[in-house]
Amino acid sequence: MLPMTSPLTAAPTAVKQERWSPRLWGTLLVLCAAMFLDALDVSMVGVALPSIASDLGLSTATLQWIVSGYILGYGGLLLLGGRAADLLGRRRVFLIALAVFALASLLGGLVDSGPLLIASRFIKGLSAAFTAPAGLSIITTTFKEGPERNRALSIYTTCAATGFSMGLVLSGLLTELSWRWTMLLPAPVALIALVFALRLIPHSPREDSSGGYDLPGAVTGTAAMLLLVFTVVQAPEVGWTSARTLLSFLVAAALLVTFVLVERRSASPLVRLGVLRSGSQVRAQLGAAAFFGSYVAFQFIVTQYMQSLLGWSALQTALAFLPAGVLVALSSTKIGGIVDRFGTPRVIAVGFTLLVVAYALFLRISLTPQYAAVILPSMLLLGAACALVFPSLNIQATNGVDDREQGMVSGLLNTSIQVGGALFLAVITAVITADGQASASPQATLDSFRPGLAVVTVIALAGLLITLPGLRRKRPSTTESVVVARSTPSDTTGSTSTADSTADSTDSTDSTGSTGSTAKVAVRD
């Protein structure tokens, strides 16, 4: 049994923030830069697609793979990336993946063919699948659990949200010069971050791999995620009920079942299934999928609405999203304190409520722009929701988890985010094109958008409902121990253990503010 400490709730007046050293700030900023680049790269390419198609002579079917290629590499390999960070060393994995990201960015800006551009995007997604969980696990193992980690995670995740928002603005500006600049921009930034990372990121120990590497789990898990993301991305084009789609889903399901069976019997599993016995962990994973999936789908509809119906330019469309990005950026240092005081379930619930209102308000759009009455209020509510929900989900998913499993949990969380984004975007695409009248007239196009916005609102509402059970958890006293399940021999064989039966008690930690005095956490080993 390995003891570790976890801050539990006490009076807010007892909190004393520790001053971070310049090196610690430098480490956090380097990790934030990498996360910013990952998010930036996802959003920048969308505005540049028409220019890419014109310059390289690409069809619509080929063009969508410039986006889907990144998603496929990112979402398909996150589980492997998270576990690799634990087994091979977080610093090593982060540095190598960041270097690959920089080279792929350079390649993407220089190529002159569609297949090479798609290949560079897949490589970038693959490298991001390793930098994202490695970076998050470096933070959760460098900053101690409680107010310090919450503060660091709020800044880190805010950088991701800001990168996603600012990517639209930067893409609108850069595309005016050339679409190649949208591909090239991340390369020098990644190289600068790499230079500082070599000096600042602390060395991390590797997990003991004497039990062997879970190669069958790595193969089946990675294959299952790649096939699932590929099928979801392709379904709107080939048909959700086509034989190809149904067969792909069947094979993906079979691979996932095989993966679960392998993990239950592995001595060194890629994903320890015991972590999913915690209700707070499951809510964090499902909430992340609903949050990011609804946001990506909403942005897709709004971008189409502003450009195809209102006739706005790419830059005007990007500037419309700017209030949300600014609000997220300004709140970066505040969210950690809010979580300390109210706990993640309350903060997430409030954030999802704002998200539902923002999406529902946008249902009032018409063929004439209603900026002050609809668009601006929706964007401000959206920014406030992102600022509250995204950091809190990361805090909830990583709290109470042993350092040796932070990479694994980070990989799980990012997988939920990416699969949620791919799945719900595909669903929304199918909804708004279901009647085949999107090009008939402006009014028909608008009418096709409304069901999509309604579904987006329902997805956000589902995220809120997923969060609500966490509000009913009893707040533990400051002398109460919190048991966090850790792998045991019986864990890996699938039988029940004492640790398993108490794993769900980590629910109580997500309903507390992480401040004040400390209590021991028994980590089963």
Short mmCIF file of C-alpha atoms in Angstrom, two decimals:
data_model
loop_
_atom_site.label_atom_id
_atom_site.label_comp_id
_atom_site.label_asym_id
_atom_site.label_seq_id
_atom_site.Cartn_x
_atom_site.Cartn_y
_atom_site.Cartn_z
CA MET A 1 0.00 0.00 0.00
CA LEU A 2 1.46 3.32 -1.05
CA PRO A 3 0.46 6.37 1.01
CA MET A 4 -0.08 9.68 -0.69
CA THR A 5 -1.71 12.87 0.44
CA SER A 6 -4.74 14.57 -1.04
CA PRO A 7 -6.03 17.97 0.10
CA LEU A 8 -9.62 17.92 1.24
CA THR A 9 -12.00 20.72 1.99
CA ALA A 10 -11.43 23.22 4.74
CA ALA A 11 -12.36 26.84 5.27
CA PRO A 12 -11.25 28.98 2.33
CA THR A 13 -9.53 31.36 4.74
CA ALA A 14 -7.02 28.60 5.55
CA VAL A 15 -5.70 28.51 2.00
CA LYS A 16 -2.26 29.90 1.33
CA GLN A 17 -1.06 29.80 -2.25
CA GLU A 18 2.54 28.75 -2.65
CA ARG A 19 4.71 30.99 -4.78
CA TRP A 20 5.90 29.23 -7.91
CA SER A 21 9.54 29.46 -8.90
CA PRO A 22 10.50 30.90 -12.32
CA ARG A 23 11.50 27.39 -13.44
CA LEU A 24 8.10 26.00 -12.46
CA TRP A 25 6.37 28.80 -14.36
CA GLY A 26 8.64 28.10 -17.33
CA THR A 27 7.72 24.40 -17.30
CA LEU A 28 4.01 25.23 -17.23
CA LEU A 29 4.32 27.77 -20.05
CA VAL A 30 6.17 25.28 -22.27
CA LEU A 31 3.44 22.69 -21.73
CA CYS A 32 0.79 25.34 -22.34
CA ALA A 33 2.49 26.28 -25.61
CA ALA A 34 2.31 22.68 -26.83
CA MET A 35 -1.35 22.37 -25.87
CA PHE A 36 -2.07 25.74 -27.49
CA LEU A 37 -0.48 24.49 -30.72
CA ASP A 38 -2.52 21.26 -30.70
CA ALA A 39 -5.78 23.21 -30.36
CA LEU A 40 -4.64 25.92 -32.77
CA ASP A 41 -3.88 23.38 -35.46
CA VAL A 42 -7.33 21.83 -35.20
CA SER A 43 -9.18 25.12 -35.72
CA MET A 44 -6.85 26.92 -38.16
CA VAL A 45 -7.23 24.50 -41.04
CA GLY A 46 -11.02 24.89 -41.36
CA VAL A 47 -10.98 28.45 -42.70
CA ALA A 48 -8.14 27.62 -45.12
CA LEU A 49 -9.86 24.65 -46.79
CA PRO A 50 -11.39 26.54 -49.75
CA SER A 51 -7.99 28.04 -50.63
CA ILE A 52 -6.31 24.63 -50.34
CA ALA A 53 -8.90 23.06 -52.64
CA SER A 54 -8.41 25.79 -55.23
CA ASP A 55 -4.62 25.71 -55.13
CA LEU A 56 -4.15 21.92 -55.14
CA GLY A 57 -7.23 21.04 -57.20
CA LEU A 58 -8.75 18.78 -54.53
CA SER A 59 -12.27 17.36 -54.56
CA THR A 60 -14.58 17.78 -51.60
CA ALA A 61 -14.12 14.11 -50.64
CA THR A 62 -10.33 14.52 -50.61
CA LEU A 63 -10.51 17.88 -48.87
CA GLN A 64 -12.37 16.57 -45.82
CA TRP A 65 -9.48 14.19 -45.13
CA ILE A 66 -7.22 17.17 -44.38
CA VAL A 67 -9.34 17.59 -41.25
CA SER A 68 -10.19 13.93 -40.74
CA GLY A 69 -6.58 12.78 -41.13
CA TYR A 70 -5.58 14.81 -38.09
CA ILE A 71 -8.56 13.55 -36.08
CA LEU A 72 -7.80 9.96 -37.06
CA GLY A 73 -4.19 10.11 -35.89
CA TYR A 74 -5.06 12.08 -32.74
CA GLY A 75 -8.13 10.19 -31.57
CA GLY A 76 -6.89 6.76 -32.62
CA LEU A 77 -3.57 6.76 -30.77
CA LEU A 78 -4.30 8.66 -27.55
CA LEU A 79 -4.63 5.54 -25.39
CA LEU A 80 -1.26 4.32 -26.60
CA GLY A 81 0.23 7.80 -26.17
CA GLY A 82 -0.96 8.08 -22.58
CA ARG A 83 0.41 4.69 -21.56
CA ALA A 84 3.68 5.30 -23.42
CA ALA A 85 4.20 8.42 -21.29
CA ASP A 86 3.92 6.31 -18.13
CA LEU A 87 6.13 3.47 -19.35
CA LEU A 88 8.81 5.29 -21.37
CA GLY A 89 9.04 8.53 -19.38
CA ARG A 90 6.80 11.58 -19.78
CA ARG A 91 9.62 13.97 -20.63
CA ARG A 92 11.08 11.72 -23.32
CA VAL A 93 7.73 11.05 -24.98
CA PHE A 94 6.78 14.74 -24.89
CA LEU A 95 10.05 15.94 -26.42
CA ILE A 96 10.12 13.38 -29.24
CA ALA A 97 6.46 13.97 -30.13
CA LEU A 98 6.90 17.75 -30.09
CA ALA A 99 9.86 17.47 -32.48
CA VAL A 100 7.80 15.29 -34.84
CA PHE A 101 4.96 17.82 -34.66
CA ALA A 102 7.32 20.62 -35.75
CA LEU A 103 8.68 18.61 -38.69
CA ALA A 104 5.20 17.58 -39.83
CA SER A 105 4.10 21.24 -39.71
CA LEU A 106 7.02 22.19 -41.94
CA LEU A 107 6.18 19.37 -44.34
CA GLY A 108 2.51 20.40 -44.50
CA GLY A 109 3.40 23.93 -45.57
CA LEU A 110 5.77 22.83 -48.35
CA VAL A 111 3.98 19.93 -50.08
CA ASP A 112 2.26 20.30 -53.45
CA SER A 113 -0.11 17.33 -53.45
CA GLY A 114 -3.23 16.37 -51.56
CA PRO A 115 -2.03 12.91 -50.41
CA LEU A 116 1.19 14.36 -48.96
CA LEU A 117 -0.75 17.09 -47.17
CA ILE A 118 -3.13 14.51 -45.71
CA ALA A 119 -0.14 12.38 -44.65
CA SER A 120 1.43 15.37 -42.87
CA ARG A 121 -1.85 16.03 -41.08
CA PHE A 122 -2.05 12.39 -39.93
CA ILE A 123 1.52 12.58 -38.60
CA LYS A 124 0.68 15.81 -36.75
CA GLY A 125 -2.36 14.16 -35.21
CA LEU A 126 -0.26 11.16 -34.24
CA SER A 127 2.34 13.35 -32.53
CA ALA A 128 -0.38 15.32 -30.73
CA ALA A 129 -1.72 11.99 -29.44
CA PHE A 130 1.55 11.67 -27.53
CA THR A 131 2.19 15.32 -26.52
CA ALA A 132 -1.31 15.88 -25.09
CA PRO A 133 -1.42 13.06 -22.49
CA ALA A 134 2.31 13.40 -21.74
CA GLY A 135 1.95 17.15 -21.14
CA LEU A 136 -1.11 16.75 -18.93
CA SER A 137 0.53 14.00 -16.88
CA ILE A 138 3.69 16.13 -16.44
CA ILE A 139 1.51 18.83 -14.90
CA THR A 140 -0.38 16.44 -12.62
CA THR A 141 2.86 14.89 -11.36
CA THR A 142 4.76 18.20 -11.05
CA PHE A 143 2.09 20.18 -9.18
CA LYS A 144 0.74 18.58 -6.02
CA GLU A 145 -2.93 17.70 -5.93
CA GLY A 146 -5.15 20.44 -4.57
CA PRO A 147 -5.09 24.23 -5.11
CA GLU A 148 -1.67 24.23 -6.82
CA ARG A 149 -2.63 21.59 -9.37
CA ASN A 150 -6.06 23.12 -9.90
CA ARG A 151 -4.46 26.46 -10.64
CA ALA A 152 -1.97 24.91 -13.07
CA LEU A 153 -4.67 22.87 -14.83
CA SER A 154 -6.96 25.89 -15.17
CA ILE A 155 -4.17 27.81 -16.92
CA TYR A 156 -3.21 24.80 -19.06
CA THR A 157 -6.72 23.97 -20.24
CA THR A 158 -7.53 27.63 -20.80
CA CYS A 159 -4.59 27.77 -23.21
CA ALA A 160 -6.14 24.88 -25.11
CA ALA A 161 -9.52 26.61 -25.32
CA THR A 162 -7.87 29.90 -26.27
CA GLY A 163 -5.83 28.19 -28.98
CA PHE A 164 -8.97 26.70 -30.45
CA SER A 165 -10.69 30.11 -30.48
CA MET A 166 -7.70 32.13 -31.66
CA GLY A 167 -6.96 29.62 -34.40
CA LEU A 168 -10.02 30.88 -36.26
CA VAL A 169 -8.81 34.48 -36.11
CA LEU A 170 -5.22 33.65 -37.08
CA SER A 171 -6.41 31.44 -39.92
CA GLY A 172 -8.58 34.23 -41.28
CA LEU A 173 -5.57 36.57 -41.28
CA LEU A 174 -3.02 34.11 -42.63
CA THR A 175 -5.24 32.72 -45.35
CA GLU A 176 -5.38 36.22 -46.84
CA LEU A 177 -1.63 35.76 -47.53
CA SER A 178 -1.54 32.03 -48.32
CA TRP A 179 -3.02 28.85 -46.87
CA ARG A 180 0.55 27.58 -46.51
CA TRP A 181 1.14 29.99 -43.64
CA THR A 182 -1.59 28.29 -41.62
CA MET A 183 0.38 25.04 -41.95
CA LEU A 184 3.82 26.59 -41.38
CA LEU A 185 3.03 28.78 -38.35
CA PRO A 186 3.12 25.96 -35.76
CA ALA A 187 6.60 24.80 -36.89
CA PRO A 188 8.77 27.66 -35.49
CA VAL A 189 6.60 27.94 -32.36
CA ALA A 190 6.99 24.20 -31.71
CA LEU A 191 10.75 24.40 -32.22
CA ILE A 192 11.05 27.30 -29.75
CA ALA A 193 8.95 25.38 -27.24
CA LEU A 194 11.18 22.33 -27.78
CA VAL A 195 14.34 24.29 -26.99
CA PHE A 196 12.89 25.55 -23.71
CA ALA A 197 11.39 22.14 -22.90
CA LEU A 198 14.83 20.54 -23.07
CA ARG A 199 15.99 22.87 -20.30
CA LEU A 200 12.90 23.19 -18.15
CA ILE A 201 10.85 19.97 -18.10
CA PRO A 202 11.99 17.74 -15.23
CA HIS A 203 13.09 14.18 -15.82
CA SER A 204 10.42 11.65 -14.92
CA PRO A 205 10.93 8.06 -13.83
CA ARG A 206 9.64 5.23 -15.96
CA GLU A 207 7.10 2.87 -14.53
CA ASP A 208 8.44 -0.56 -13.67
CA SER A 209 7.77 -2.68 -16.75
CA SER A 210 9.01 -5.96 -15.29
CA GLY A 211 5.54 -7.35 -15.92
CA GLY A 212 6.09 -6.82 -19.63
CA TYR A 213 4.51 -4.52 -22.15
CA ASP A 214 0.90 -5.01 -23.10
CA LEU A 215 1.46 -5.51 -26.83
CA PRO A 216 -1.86 -7.32 -27.47
CA GLY A 217 -3.68 -4.50 -25.66
CA ALA A 218 -1.77 -1.86 -27.61
CA VAL A 219 -2.60 -3.53 -30.94
CA THR A 220 -6.30 -4.20 -30.25
CA GLY A 221 -6.90 -0.88 -28.45
CA THR A 222 -5.21 1.23 -31.12
CA ALA A 223 -6.87 -0.68 -33.95
CA ALA A 224 -10.28 -0.33 -32.29
CA MET A 225 -9.92 3.44 -31.83
CA LEU A 226 -8.53 4.00 -35.34
CA LEU A 227 -11.35 2.02 -36.92
CA LEU A 228 -14.02 3.66 -34.75
CA VAL A 229 -12.86 7.20 -35.58
CA PHE A 230 -12.42 6.29 -39.26
CA THR A 231 -15.94 4.84 -39.44
CA VAL A 232 -17.53 7.85 -37.72
CA VAL A 233 -15.69 10.28 -39.99
CA GLN A 234 -16.69 8.39 -43.16
CA ALA A 235 -20.28 7.58 -42.18
CA PRO A 236 -21.88 10.86 -43.38
CA GLU A 237 -20.33 10.36 -46.82
CA VAL A 238 -20.97 6.64 -47.39
CA GLY A 239 -24.19 6.42 -45.35
CA TRP A 240 -24.85 5.46 -41.73
CA THR A 241 -26.81 2.36 -42.76
CA SER A 242 -24.50 1.25 -45.57
CA ALA A 243 -22.97 -2.22 -45.40
CA ARG A 244 -19.50 -0.68 -45.14
CA THR A 245 -20.42 1.49 -42.14
CA LEU A 246 -22.28 -1.26 -40.30
CA LEU A 247 -19.49 -3.78 -40.88
CA SER A 248 -16.86 -1.28 -39.70
CA PHE A 249 -18.82 -0.58 -36.51
CA LEU A 250 -19.18 -4.33 -35.93
CA VAL A 251 -15.45 -4.93 -36.33
CA ALA A 252 -14.65 -1.93 -34.09
CA ALA A 253 -17.00 -3.31 -31.42
CA ALA A 254 -15.36 -6.75 -31.66
CA LEU A 255 -11.92 -5.17 -31.29
CA LEU A 256 -13.09 -3.20 -28.24
CA VAL A 257 -14.49 -6.35 -26.61
CA THR A 258 -11.20 -8.12 -27.33
CA PHE A 259 -9.32 -5.16 -25.87
CA VAL A 260 -11.35 -5.31 -22.65
CA LEU A 261 -10.75 -9.06 -22.31
CA VAL A 262 -7.01 -8.57 -22.88
CA GLU A 263 -6.83 -5.76 -20.31
CA ARG A 264 -8.61 -7.83 -17.66
CA ARG A 265 -5.97 -10.52 -17.95
CA SER A 266 -2.83 -8.48 -18.62
CA ALA A 267 -0.17 -8.15 -15.92
CA SER A 268 0.70 -4.68 -17.26
CA PRO A 269 -2.48 -3.37 -18.91
CA LEU A 270 -2.55 -0.48 -21.34
CA VAL A 271 -5.64 0.78 -19.50
CA ARG A 272 -6.42 -0.43 -15.99
CA LEU A 273 -10.17 -0.92 -16.13
CA GLY A 274 -10.49 -0.43 -12.38
CA VAL A 275 -10.26 3.35 -12.80
CA LEU A 276 -13.65 3.27 -14.55
CA ARG A 277 -15.29 1.88 -11.43
CA SER A 278 -15.14 5.42 -10.06
CA GLY A 279 -18.33 7.35 -10.79
CA SER A 280 -16.48 10.67 -10.84
CA GLN A 281 -14.04 9.32 -13.45
CA VAL A 282 -16.85 8.04 -15.69
CA ARG A 283 -18.70 11.36 -15.41
CA ALA A 284 -15.54 13.23 -16.35
CA GLN A 285 -15.01 11.05 -19.43
CA LEU A 286 -18.62 11.24 -20.63
CA GLY A 287 -18.83 14.93 -19.80
CA ALA A 288 -15.70 15.63 -21.86
CA ALA A 289 -17.19 13.84 -24.87
CA ALA A 290 -20.48 15.78 -24.58
CA PHE A 291 -18.74 19.12 -24.02
CA PHE A 292 -16.26 18.99 -26.89
CA GLY A 293 -18.62 17.17 -29.23
CA SER A 294 -21.33 19.79 -28.81
CA TYR A 295 -18.86 22.65 -29.18
CA VAL A 296 -17.24 21.33 -32.38
CA ALA A 297 -20.65 20.65 -33.93
CA PHE A 298 -21.90 24.11 -32.91
CA GLN A 299 -18.85 25.80 -34.41
CA PHE A 300 -19.34 23.86 -37.65
CA ILE A 301 -22.96 25.01 -37.99
CA VAL A 302 -22.23 28.61 -36.99
CA THR A 303 -19.33 28.89 -39.45
CA GLN A 304 -21.55 27.64 -42.27
CA TYR A 305 -24.36 30.00 -41.21
CA MET A 306 -22.17 33.09 -41.10
CA GLN A 307 -20.33 32.46 -44.36
CA SER A 308 -23.00 30.83 -46.55
CA LEU A 309 -26.09 32.73 -45.38
CA LEU A 310 -24.87 36.03 -43.94
CA GLY A 311 -22.08 36.38 -46.51
CA TRP A 312 -19.44 37.14 -43.90
CA SER A 313 -15.77 36.71 -44.76
CA ALA A 314 -13.53 34.20 -43.01
CA LEU A 315 -12.07 36.99 -40.90
CA GLN A 316 -15.49 38.38 -39.93
CA THR A 317 -16.58 34.89 -38.92
CA ALA A 318 -13.44 34.43 -36.85
CA LEU A 319 -13.96 37.78 -35.12
CA ALA A 320 -17.50 36.76 -34.19
CA PHE A 321 -16.01 33.95 -32.08
CA LEU A 322 -13.42 36.28 -30.55
CA PRO A 323 -15.49 37.37 -27.48
CA ALA A 324 -15.67 33.74 -26.36
CA GLY A 325 -11.91 33.29 -26.74
CA VAL A 326 -11.13 36.53 -24.90
CA LEU A 327 -13.41 35.59 -22.00
CA VAL A 328 -11.71 32.19 -21.71
CA ALA A 329 -8.24 33.78 -21.76
CA LEU A 330 -9.08 36.38 -19.11
CA SER A 331 -10.39 33.72 -16.73
CA SER A 332 -7.33 31.47 -16.91
CA THR A 333 -5.98 32.20 -13.42
CA LYS A 334 -9.36 32.36 -11.68
CA ILE A 335 -10.97 28.98 -12.34
CA GLY A 336 -8.65 27.03 -10.05
CA GLY A 337 -9.78 29.08 -7.05
CA ILE A 338 -13.43 28.65 -8.01
CA VAL A 339 -12.99 24.87 -8.18
CA ASP A 340 -11.20 24.90 -4.79
CA ARG A 341 -14.19 26.62 -3.24
CA PHE A 342 -17.16 24.92 -4.90
CA GLY A 343 -15.86 21.58 -6.21
CA THR A 344 -15.80 20.26 -9.76
CA PRO A 345 -19.39 18.93 -10.00
CA ARG A 346 -20.92 22.31 -9.13
CA VAL A 347 -18.64 24.21 -11.47
CA ILE A 348 -19.22 21.73 -14.32
CA ALA A 349 -22.99 21.83 -13.77
CA VAL A 350 -23.06 25.63 -13.94
CA GLY A 351 -20.86 25.56 -17.04
CA PHE A 352 -23.09 23.04 -18.84
CA THR A 353 -26.15 25.12 -17.91
CA LEU A 354 -24.59 28.16 -19.58
CA LEU A 355 -23.71 25.98 -22.57
CA VAL A 356 -27.32 24.80 -22.96
CA VAL A 357 -28.59 28.40 -22.78
CA ALA A 358 -25.99 29.57 -25.33
CA TYR A 359 -26.95 26.88 -27.84
CA ALA A 360 -30.69 27.34 -27.28
CA LEU A 361 -30.37 31.10 -27.75
CA PHE A 362 -28.74 30.57 -31.14
CA LEU A 363 -31.89 28.82 -32.33
CA ARG A 364 -33.31 32.34 -32.79
CA ILE A 365 -31.03 33.07 -35.78
CA SER A 366 -32.58 34.36 -39.00
CA LEU A 367 -31.46 35.36 -42.49
CA THR A 368 -30.54 38.80 -41.16
CA PRO A 369 -27.71 39.03 -38.61
CA GLN A 370 -28.85 39.65 -35.02
CA TYR A 371 -25.48 40.31 -33.46
CA ALA A 372 -26.46 42.19 -30.30
CA ALA A 373 -29.55 40.09 -29.57
CA VAL A 374 -28.34 36.59 -30.46
CA ILE A 375 -24.76 36.17 -31.64
CA LEU A 376 -22.86 38.21 -29.00
CA PRO A 377 -24.83 36.88 -25.98
CA SER A 378 -24.38 33.32 -27.25
CA MET A 379 -20.63 33.79 -27.65
CA LEU A 380 -20.26 35.32 -24.18
CA LEU A 381 -22.22 32.47 -22.60
CA LEU A 382 -20.18 29.99 -24.62
CA GLY A 383 -16.91 31.56 -23.43
CA ALA A 384 -18.02 31.46 -19.78
CA ALA A 385 -19.09 27.82 -20.18
CA CYS A 386 -15.77 26.78 -21.75
CA ALA A 387 -13.84 28.57 -19.01
CA LEU A 388 -15.74 26.67 -16.30
CA VAL A 389 -16.21 23.21 -17.82
CA PHE A 390 -12.96 22.36 -19.58
CA PRO A 391 -10.52 22.93 -16.67
CA SER A 392 -12.92 21.34 -14.19
CA LEU A 393 -13.25 18.15 -16.25
CA ASN A 394 -9.45 17.83 -16.37
CA ILE A 395 -9.20 18.36 -12.60
CA GLN A 396 -11.94 15.82 -11.86
CA ALA A 397 -10.40 13.19 -14.14
CA THR A 398 -6.89 13.45 -12.67
CA ASN A 399 -7.62 14.00 -8.96
CA GLY A 400 -7.03 10.98 -6.73
CA VAL A 401 -5.09 9.12 -9.44
CA ASP A 402 -1.65 7.69 -8.64
CA ASP A 403 1.29 9.38 -10.40
CA ARG A 404 2.09 6.12 -12.19
CA GLU A 405 -1.29 6.23 -13.94
CA GLN A 406 -1.58 9.92 -14.77
CA GLY A 407 -0.53 9.35 -18.39
CA MET A 408 -3.10 6.60 -18.79
CA VAL A 409 -5.94 8.72 -17.37
CA SER A 410 -4.83 11.71 -19.46
CA GLY A 411 -4.93 9.52 -22.55
CA LEU A 412 -8.43 8.32 -21.64
CA LEU A 413 -9.67 11.88 -21.16
CA ASN A 414 -8.24 13.13 -24.44
CA THR A 415 -9.64 10.06 -26.22
CA SER A 416 -13.10 10.91 -24.87
CA ILE A 417 -12.67 14.47 -26.12
CA GLN A 418 -11.56 13.50 -29.62
CA VAL A 419 -14.00 10.63 -30.11
CA GLY A 420 -16.81 12.84 -28.82
CA GLY A 421 -15.82 15.56 -31.29
CA ALA A 422 -15.65 13.15 -34.23
CA LEU A 423 -18.85 11.30 -33.33
CA PHE A 424 -21.11 14.28 -32.67
CA LEU A 425 -19.78 16.27 -35.62
CA ALA A 426 -20.61 13.33 -37.87
CA VAL A 427 -24.09 13.08 -36.33
CA ILE A 428 -24.75 16.81 -36.81
CA THR A 429 -23.50 16.64 -40.40
CA ALA A 430 -25.99 13.84 -41.06
CA VAL A 431 -28.82 15.82 -39.40
CA ILE A 432 -28.35 19.05 -41.36
CA THR A 433 -28.03 17.21 -44.69
CA ALA A 434 -30.84 14.72 -44.06
CA ASP A 435 -33.47 16.43 -46.24
CA GLY A 436 -31.09 17.16 -49.11
CA GLN A 437 -32.41 20.74 -49.41
CA ALA A 438 -29.42 22.63 -48.01
CA SER A 439 -28.67 24.23 -51.40
CA ALA A 440 -32.27 24.85 -52.50
CA SER A 441 -32.63 28.37 -51.05
CA PRO A 442 -31.31 30.48 -48.16
CA GLN A 443 -34.43 29.72 -46.12
CA ALA A 444 -34.11 25.97 -46.79
CA THR A 445 -30.47 26.14 -45.69
CA LEU A 446 -31.45 27.94 -42.49
CA ASP A 447 -34.21 25.40 -41.86
CA SER A 448 -31.65 22.60 -42.22
CA PHE A 449 -29.44 24.22 -39.57
CA ARG A 450 -32.13 24.44 -36.89
CA PRO A 451 -32.45 20.67 -36.24
CA GLY A 452 -28.67 20.51 -35.96
CA LEU A 453 -28.65 23.29 -33.38
CA ALA A 454 -31.44 21.51 -31.50
CA VAL A 455 -29.40 18.30 -31.38
CA VAL A 456 -26.34 20.24 -30.20
CA THR A 457 -28.47 21.68 -27.38
CA VAL A 458 -29.64 18.18 -26.42
CA ILE A 459 -26.03 16.93 -26.33
CA ALA A 460 -25.10 19.74 -23.93
CA LEU A 461 -28.19 18.96 -21.83
CA ALA A 462 -27.06 15.33 -21.67
CA GLY A 463 -23.68 16.55 -20.37
CA LEU A 464 -25.50 18.47 -17.64
CA LEU A 465 -27.58 15.42 -16.66
CA ILE A 466 -24.42 13.28 -16.50
CA THR A 467 -22.92 15.76 -14.03
CA LEU A 468 -25.92 16.03 -11.68
CA PRO A 469 -25.41 12.72 -9.77
CA GLY A 470 -22.06 14.07 -8.55
CA LEU A 471 -23.86 16.91 -6.76
CA ARG A 472 -25.54 14.43 -4.43
CA ARG A 473 -22.26 13.02 -3.11
CA LYS A 474 -21.62 13.61 0.58
CA ARG A 475 -18.71 15.94 1.29
CA PRO A 476 -16.06 14.08 3.33
CA SER A 477 -14.74 15.45 6.58
CA THR A 478 -11.14 16.66 6.70
CA THR A 479 -10.20 13.60 8.76
CA GLU A 480 -11.78 11.11 6.42
CA SER A 481 -9.65 8.87 4.25
CA VAL A 482 -10.33 8.62 0.55
CA VAL A 483 -9.50 5.31 -1.06
CA VAL A 484 -8.36 5.31 -4.63
CA ALA A 485 -8.30 1.92 -6.33
CA ARG A 486 -4.93 0.77 -7.62
CA SER A 487 -4.19 -2.30 -9.66
CA THR A 488 -3.93 -5.58 -7.83
CA PRO A 489 -3.45 -9.11 -9.06
CA SER A 490 -7.19 -9.59 -8.84
CA ASP A 491 -7.73 -6.37 -10.80
CA THR A 492 -5.89 -7.72 -13.78
CA THR A 493 -7.73 -10.99 -13.76
CA GLY A 494 -11.13 -9.39 -13.57
CA SER A 495 -12.14 -10.63 -10.09
CA THR A 496 -13.43 -8.37 -7.36
CA SER A 497 -11.11 -7.00 -4.70
CA THR A 498 -11.40 -4.75 -1.69
CA ALA A 499 -9.85 -1.93 -3.67
CA ASP A 500 -12.45 -2.34 -6.37
CA SER A 501 -15.31 -2.20 -3.92
CA THR A 502 -14.06 1.10 -2.54
CA ALA A 503 -13.00 2.69 -5.82
CA ASP A 504 -16.17 4.67 -6.18
CA SER A 505 -15.40 6.51 -2.96
CA THR A 506 -13.28 8.85 -5.05
CA ASP A 507 -16.62 10.40 -5.99
CA SER A 508 -16.45 12.25 -2.72
CA THR A 509 -13.26 14.03 -3.74
CA ASP A 510 -14.81 15.58 -6.81
CA SER A 511 -17.50 17.27 -4.79
CA THR A 512 -15.07 19.09 -2.57
CA GLY A 513 -13.00 22.14 -3.03
CA SER A 514 -9.37 21.00 -2.78
CA THR A 515 -8.23 23.38 -0.07
CA GLY A 516 -7.03 23.47 3.48
CA SER A 517 -5.78 20.60 5.58
CA THR A 518 -4.69 17.26 4.18
CA ALA A 519 -5.79 13.70 4.76
CA LYS A 520 -4.13 10.44 3.82
CA VAL A 521 -5.25 8.65 0.70
CA ALA A 522 -4.76 4.91 0.71
CA VAL A 523 -3.67 3.83 -2.73
CA ARG A 524 -4.15 0.12 -3.24
CA ASP A 525 -1.14 -1.64 -4.72
#
